[in-house]
Short mmCIF file of C-alpha atoms in Angstrom, two decimals:
data_model
loop_
_atom_site.label_atom_id
_atom_site.label_comp_id
_atom_site.label_asym_id
_atom_site.label_seq_id
_atom_site.Cartn_x
_atom_site.Cartn_y
_atom_site.Cartn_z
CA ILE A 67 43.22 13.81 -30.91
CA GLU A 68 41.37 16.95 -29.88
CA LYS A 69 38.03 15.07 -29.85
CA LEU A 70 39.52 12.28 -27.79
CA LEU A 71 41.03 14.62 -25.23
CA THR A 72 37.78 16.55 -25.02
CA SER A 73 35.76 13.38 -24.44
CA TYR A 74 38.23 12.22 -21.83
CA ALA A 75 38.02 15.49 -19.88
CA GLN A 76 34.24 15.56 -20.11
CA ALA A 77 33.96 12.06 -18.73
CA LEU A 78 35.93 12.84 -15.55
CA PRO A 79 33.07 14.45 -13.52
CA ASP A 80 30.84 11.44 -14.12
CA LEU A 81 33.62 9.02 -13.15
CA TYR A 82 34.95 10.76 -10.05
CA LEU A 83 32.15 13.02 -8.82
CA GLY A 84 29.11 10.99 -9.71
CA ASP A 85 27.02 14.21 -9.85
CA LYS A 86 25.14 15.07 -12.97
CA ALA A 87 25.02 18.70 -11.90
CA ILE A 88 28.75 19.01 -12.69
CA GLN A 89 29.76 19.62 -16.25
CA VAL A 90 33.04 20.22 -18.00
CA VAL A 91 32.82 22.85 -20.75
CA LEU A 92 35.53 23.40 -23.32
CA GLY A 93 36.79 26.97 -22.76
CA ASP A 94 39.10 28.21 -25.48
CA SER A 95 38.77 25.52 -28.16
CA ASP A 96 42.28 26.28 -29.52
CA TRP A 97 45.40 24.54 -28.36
CA ASN A 98 47.38 26.87 -26.12
CA ASP A 99 50.96 25.63 -25.92
CA GLY A 100 49.76 22.04 -26.47
CA GLN A 101 46.97 22.29 -23.91
CA LEU A 102 43.17 22.46 -23.89
CA LEU A 103 41.41 24.49 -21.25
CA PHE A 104 38.08 23.54 -19.71
CA ASP A 105 35.80 25.15 -17.15
CA ILE A 106 34.31 22.98 -14.40
CA VAL A 107 30.70 24.18 -14.07
CA LEU A 108 28.11 23.54 -11.41
CA VAL A 109 24.63 23.63 -13.00
CA LEU A 110 22.27 25.24 -10.42
CA SER A 111 19.22 25.41 -12.70
CA GLU A 112 18.31 25.55 -16.39
CA ASP A 113 19.21 29.23 -16.42
CA GLU A 114 21.97 29.43 -13.81
CA GLU A 115 25.54 28.00 -13.80
CA LEU A 116 28.51 28.65 -11.56
CA VAL A 117 32.15 28.10 -12.70
CA VAL A 118 33.78 26.27 -9.79
CA GLY A 119 37.13 25.44 -11.32
CA GLU A 120 39.17 24.78 -14.37
CA MET A 121 40.98 21.87 -15.92
CA THR A 122 44.00 21.82 -18.24
CA LEU A 123 44.55 18.76 -20.39
CA SER A 124 47.77 18.32 -22.38
CA ALA A 125 48.34 16.31 -25.60
CA ASP A 126 50.30 13.87 -23.34
CA PHE A 127 47.05 13.18 -21.35
CA ASP A 128 48.48 15.04 -18.40
CA LEU A 129 45.49 16.51 -16.51
CA SER A 130 45.66 19.24 -13.91
CA TYR A 131 42.79 21.03 -12.33
CA GLU A 132 42.03 23.81 -9.88
CA ILE A 133 38.94 24.17 -7.79
CA PHE A 134 38.21 27.76 -6.88
CA GLU A 135 37.92 28.53 -3.14
CA ASP A 136 35.13 31.12 -3.46
#
């Protein structure tokens, strides 16, 4: 199930943003209270990335996200 949820979350930027410069990176790979945490990362260059938000995906496929204002 963890692999399925991870694949689901990582596909979202491609489906909804259409921008290959956005990646979803698994944060803490352990389940925290039945949830997986991901960072939403903007890839600026090969050596530079910027975390622009985070996603939380539950075992019930409930997805929530936060985009940082800064």
